[in-house]
CSV table of C-alpha atoms and ligand atoms in Angstrom, one decimal:
chain,number,residue,atom,x,y,z
A,27,UNK,CA,2.4,71.7,93.8
A,28,UNK,CA,5.5,71.5,96.0
A,29,UNK,CA,8.7,69.5,94.4
A,30,UNK,CA,8.6,65.8,94.8
A,31,UNK,CA,12.2,66.1,96.6
A,32,UNK,CA,11.8,69.1,98.3
A,33,UNK,CA,8.9,67.4,100.2
A,34,UNK,CA,11.0,64.7,101.0
A,35,UNK,CA,13.7,66.9,102.1
A,36,UNK,CA,11.1,68.7,104.1
A,37,UNK,CA,9.8,65.8,105.8
A,38,UNK,CA,13.4,64.9,107.3
A,39,UNK,CA,13.2,68.3,108.4
A,40,UNK,CA,10.1,67.9,110.5
A,41,UNK,CA,12.1,65.2,112.1
A,42,UNK,CA,15.3,67.1,112.6
A,43,UNK,CA,12.9,70.0,114.4
A,44,UNK,CA,11.1,67.4,116.7
A,45,UNK,CA,14.3,66.0,117.5
A,46,UNK,CA,15.4,69.8,118.8
A,47,UNK,CA,12.3,69.9,120.5
A,48,UNK,CA,13.1,66.5,122.3
A,49,UNK,CA,16.5,67.2,123.1
A,50,UNK,CA,15.6,70.8,124.7
A,51,UNK,CA,12.6,68.6,126.7
A,52,UNK,CA,15.4,66.0,127.8
A,53,UNK,CA,17.6,68.9,129.3
A,54,UNK,CA,15.1,70.9,130.6
A,55,UNK,CA,13.8,67.9,132.7
A,56,UNK,CA,17.4,67.4,134.0
A,57,UNK,CA,17.9,71.1,135.0
A,58,UNK,CA,14.6,71.6,137.0
A,59,UNK,CA,15.3,68.2,138.9
A,60,UNK,CA,18.6,70.0,139.4
A,61,UNK,CA,16.7,72.9,141.1
A,62,UNK,CA,17.7,75.3,138.5
A,63,UNK,CA,14.1,76.3,137.2
A,64,UNK,CA,14.9,79.5,135.2
A,65,UNK,CA,17.2,77.5,133.1
A,66,UNK,CA,14.9,74.7,133.1
A,67,UNK,CA,12.1,77.3,131.9
A,68,UNK,CA,14.2,78.6,129.3
A,69,UNK,CA,14.9,75.2,127.9
A,70,UNK,CA,11.1,74.2,128.0
A,71,UNK,CA,10.4,77.6,125.8
A,72,UNK,CA,12.9,76.4,123.1
A,73,UNK,CA,11.3,72.9,122.7
A,74,UNK,CA,7.9,74.6,122.3
A,75,UNK,CA,9.4,77.0,119.7
A,76,UNK,CA,11.0,73.8,117.9
A,77,UNK,CA,7.6,72.3,117.7
A,78,UNK,CA,6.2,75.8,115.9
A,79,UNK,CA,9.2,75.3,113.3
A,80,UNK,CA,8.3,71.6,112.9
A,81,UNK,CA,4.5,72.8,111.9
A,82,UNK,CA,6.1,75.7,109.5
A,83,UNK,CA,7.4,72.8,107.3
A,84,UNK,CA,3.8,70.7,107.8
A,85,UNK,CA,1.5,73.5,107.0
A,86,UNK,CA,3.8,74.3,103.9
A,87,UNK,CA,4.1,70.8,102.9
A,88,UNK,CA,0.2,70.1,103.0
A,89,UNK,CA,-0.8,73.4,101.5
A,90,UNK,CA,1.2,72.7,98.7
A,91,UNK,CA,-0.8,69.5,98.1
A,92,UNK,CA,2.5,67.5,99.2
A,93,UNK,CA,2.3,64.9,101.5
A,94,UNK,CA,4.0,64.3,104.7
A,95,UNK,CA,5.5,61.5,106.0
A,96,UNK,CA,6.7,61.2,109.4
A,97,UNK,CA,9.8,59.7,110.4
A,98,UNK,CA,11.3,58.1,113.8
A,99,UNK,CA,12.4,60.4,116.2
A,100,UNK,CA,15.6,59.0,118.1
A,101,UNK,CA,16.3,59.0,121.7
A,102,UNK,CA,18.3,62.2,122.8
A,103,UNK,CA,21.0,62.0,125.7
A,104,UNK,CA,19.5,62.2,129.0
A,105,UNK,CA,22.1,63.7,131.0
A,106,UNK,CA,24.5,66.2,131.1
A,107,UNK,CA,27.3,67.4,133.4
A,108,UNK,CA,26.6,70.9,134.0
A,109,UNK,CA,24.6,73.4,132.5
A,110,UNK,CA,27.9,74.6,130.5
A,111,UNK,CA,28.4,71.1,128.7
A,112,UNK,CA,24.4,71.1,127.7
A,113,UNK,CA,24.4,74.2,126.2
A,114,UNK,CA,27.7,73.7,124.2
A,115,UNK,CA,25.7,70.5,122.8
A,116,UNK,CA,22.8,73.1,122.3
A,117,UNK,CA,24.9,75.4,120.2
A,118,UNK,CA,26.7,72.3,118.3
A,119,UNK,CA,23.5,71.1,117.6
A,120,UNK,CA,22.0,74.6,116.6
A,121,UNK,CA,25.0,74.6,114.2
A,122,UNK,CA,24.2,71.3,112.7
A,123,UNK,CA,20.6,72.9,112.0
A,124,UNK,CA,21.9,76.0,110.2
A,125,UNK,CA,24.0,73.6,107.6
A,126,UNK,CA,20.7,71.7,107.2
A,127,UNK,CA,18.9,74.7,106.4
A,128,UNK,CA,21.7,75.8,104.1
A,129,UNK,CA,21.4,72.7,102.0
A,130,UNK,CA,17.7,72.9,101.5
A,131,UNK,CA,18.0,76.1,100.6
A,132,UNK,CA,20.8,74.8,97.9
A,133,UNK,CA,18.3,72.0,97.2
A,134,UNK,CA,15.4,74.4,96.2
A,135,UNK,CA,17.3,76.7,93.8
A,136,UNK,CA,18.1,73.4,92.3
A,137,UNK,CA,14.6,72.2,91.8
A,138,UNK,CA,13.5,75.9,91.2
A,139,UNK,CA,10.9,75.4,94.0
A,140,UNK,CA,11.0,79.0,94.8
A,141,UNK,CA,7.9,79.1,97.1
A,142,UNK,CA,9.8,76.4,99.0
A,143,UNK,CA,12.7,78.7,98.9
A,144,UNK,CA,10.6,81.6,100.2
A,145,UNK,CA,9.5,79.8,103.5
A,146,UNK,CA,13.3,78.8,104.2
A,147,UNK,CA,14.4,82.3,103.9
A,148,UNK,CA,12.5,82.7,107.6
A,149,UNK,CA,14.0,79.7,109.0
A,150,UNK,CA,17.9,80.9,107.6
A,151,UNK,CA,17.2,84.4,109.6
A,152,UNK,CA,15.6,82.5,112.9
A,153,UNK,CA,18.9,80.2,112.6
A,154,UNK,CA,21.1,83.6,113.3
A,155,UNK,CA,18.5,84.3,116.4
A,156,UNK,CA,19.1,80.6,117.7
A,157,UNK,CA,22.6,80.4,117.6
A,158,UNK,CA,23.1,83.9,118.9
A,159,UNK,CA,20.8,83.5,122.2
A,160,UNK,CA,22.2,79.8,122.9
A,161,UNK,CA,25.7,81.2,122.4
A,162,UNK,CA,24.8,84.0,125.0
A,163,UNK,CA,23.3,81.9,127.5
A,164,UNK,CA,26.6,79.5,127.3
A,165,UNK,CA,29.0,82.5,127.3
A,166,UNK,CA,27.3,83.6,130.4
A,167,UNK,CA,27.2,80.2,131.9
A,168,UNK,CA,31.0,80.0,131.3
A,169,UNK,CA,31.5,83.4,132.9
A,170,UNK,CA,29.8,82.0,136.3
A,171,UNK,CA,31.0,78.4,136.1
A,172,UNK,CA,32.8,78.6,139.4
A,173,UNK,CA,30.1,80.4,141.3
A,174,UNK,CA,26.9,79.3,142.5
A,175,UNK,CA,25.7,82.1,143.5
A,176,UNK,CA,26.2,83.7,139.6
A,177,UNK,CA,24.6,80.3,138.7
A,178,UNK,CA,21.7,81.1,140.6
A,179,UNK,CA,21.6,84.9,139.3
A,180,UNK,CA,21.8,83.5,135.5
A,181,UNK,CA,18.8,81.1,136.5
A,182,UNK,CA,16.5,83.4,138.0
A,183,UNK,CA,17.6,86.0,134.4
A,184,UNK,CA,16.6,83.1,132.3
A,185,UNK,CA,13.5,82.5,133.8
A,186,UNK,CA,12.4,85.9,133.6
A,187,UNK,CA,13.5,86.1,130.0
A,188,UNK,CA,11.2,83.4,129.2
A,189,UNK,CA,8.2,85.2,130.6
A,190,UNK,CA,9.0,88.1,128.4
A,191,UNK,CA,9.3,86.0,125.5
A,192,UNK,CA,6.1,84.3,126.3
A,193,UNK,CA,4.1,87.3,126.8
A,194,UNK,CA,5.2,89.0,123.4
A,195,UNK,CA,4.0,85.6,121.6
A,196,UNK,CA,0.3,86.2,123.1
A,197,UNK,CA,0.0,89.6,122.0
B,6,FE2,FE1,14.5,74.9,114.8
B,7,FE2,FE1,16.7,75.7,117.5
């Protein structure tokens, strides 16, 4: 059975992963409206990934006879000045999530819930990827900040990358 304190903290993490999905979806809808469909696609895929993160915690809790209690999800911002400012927010958010995952690792050690600690190892690795991919996009966007042509090229590239990622998932 899952440790009670870990169960509670994982419930809160489900909410944070759902909020991450909300945040990326909110960004996706703005940039779609702005005509940046590739960036929008990339963010939409990112949102779907966040939902799978929430489900990993959900499944772990239920498999170990815990009980999921869903928390309210707060409203995300709905407007960004530019793709650069959105990806800056995304990076800040991912760094925050990484910190929360690390806190969860500490808790599982303290509570000697090693099965939960093993689950978190996946998230520790995933956060390295998440921060890396967001900061790579941010870097590209910063490079083309003054160039509409450059921005369209990054947009096209990001749309393509999403399709590749989704094909991988299907395999
Ligand atoms: Fe996540
Ligand atoms: Fe994330």
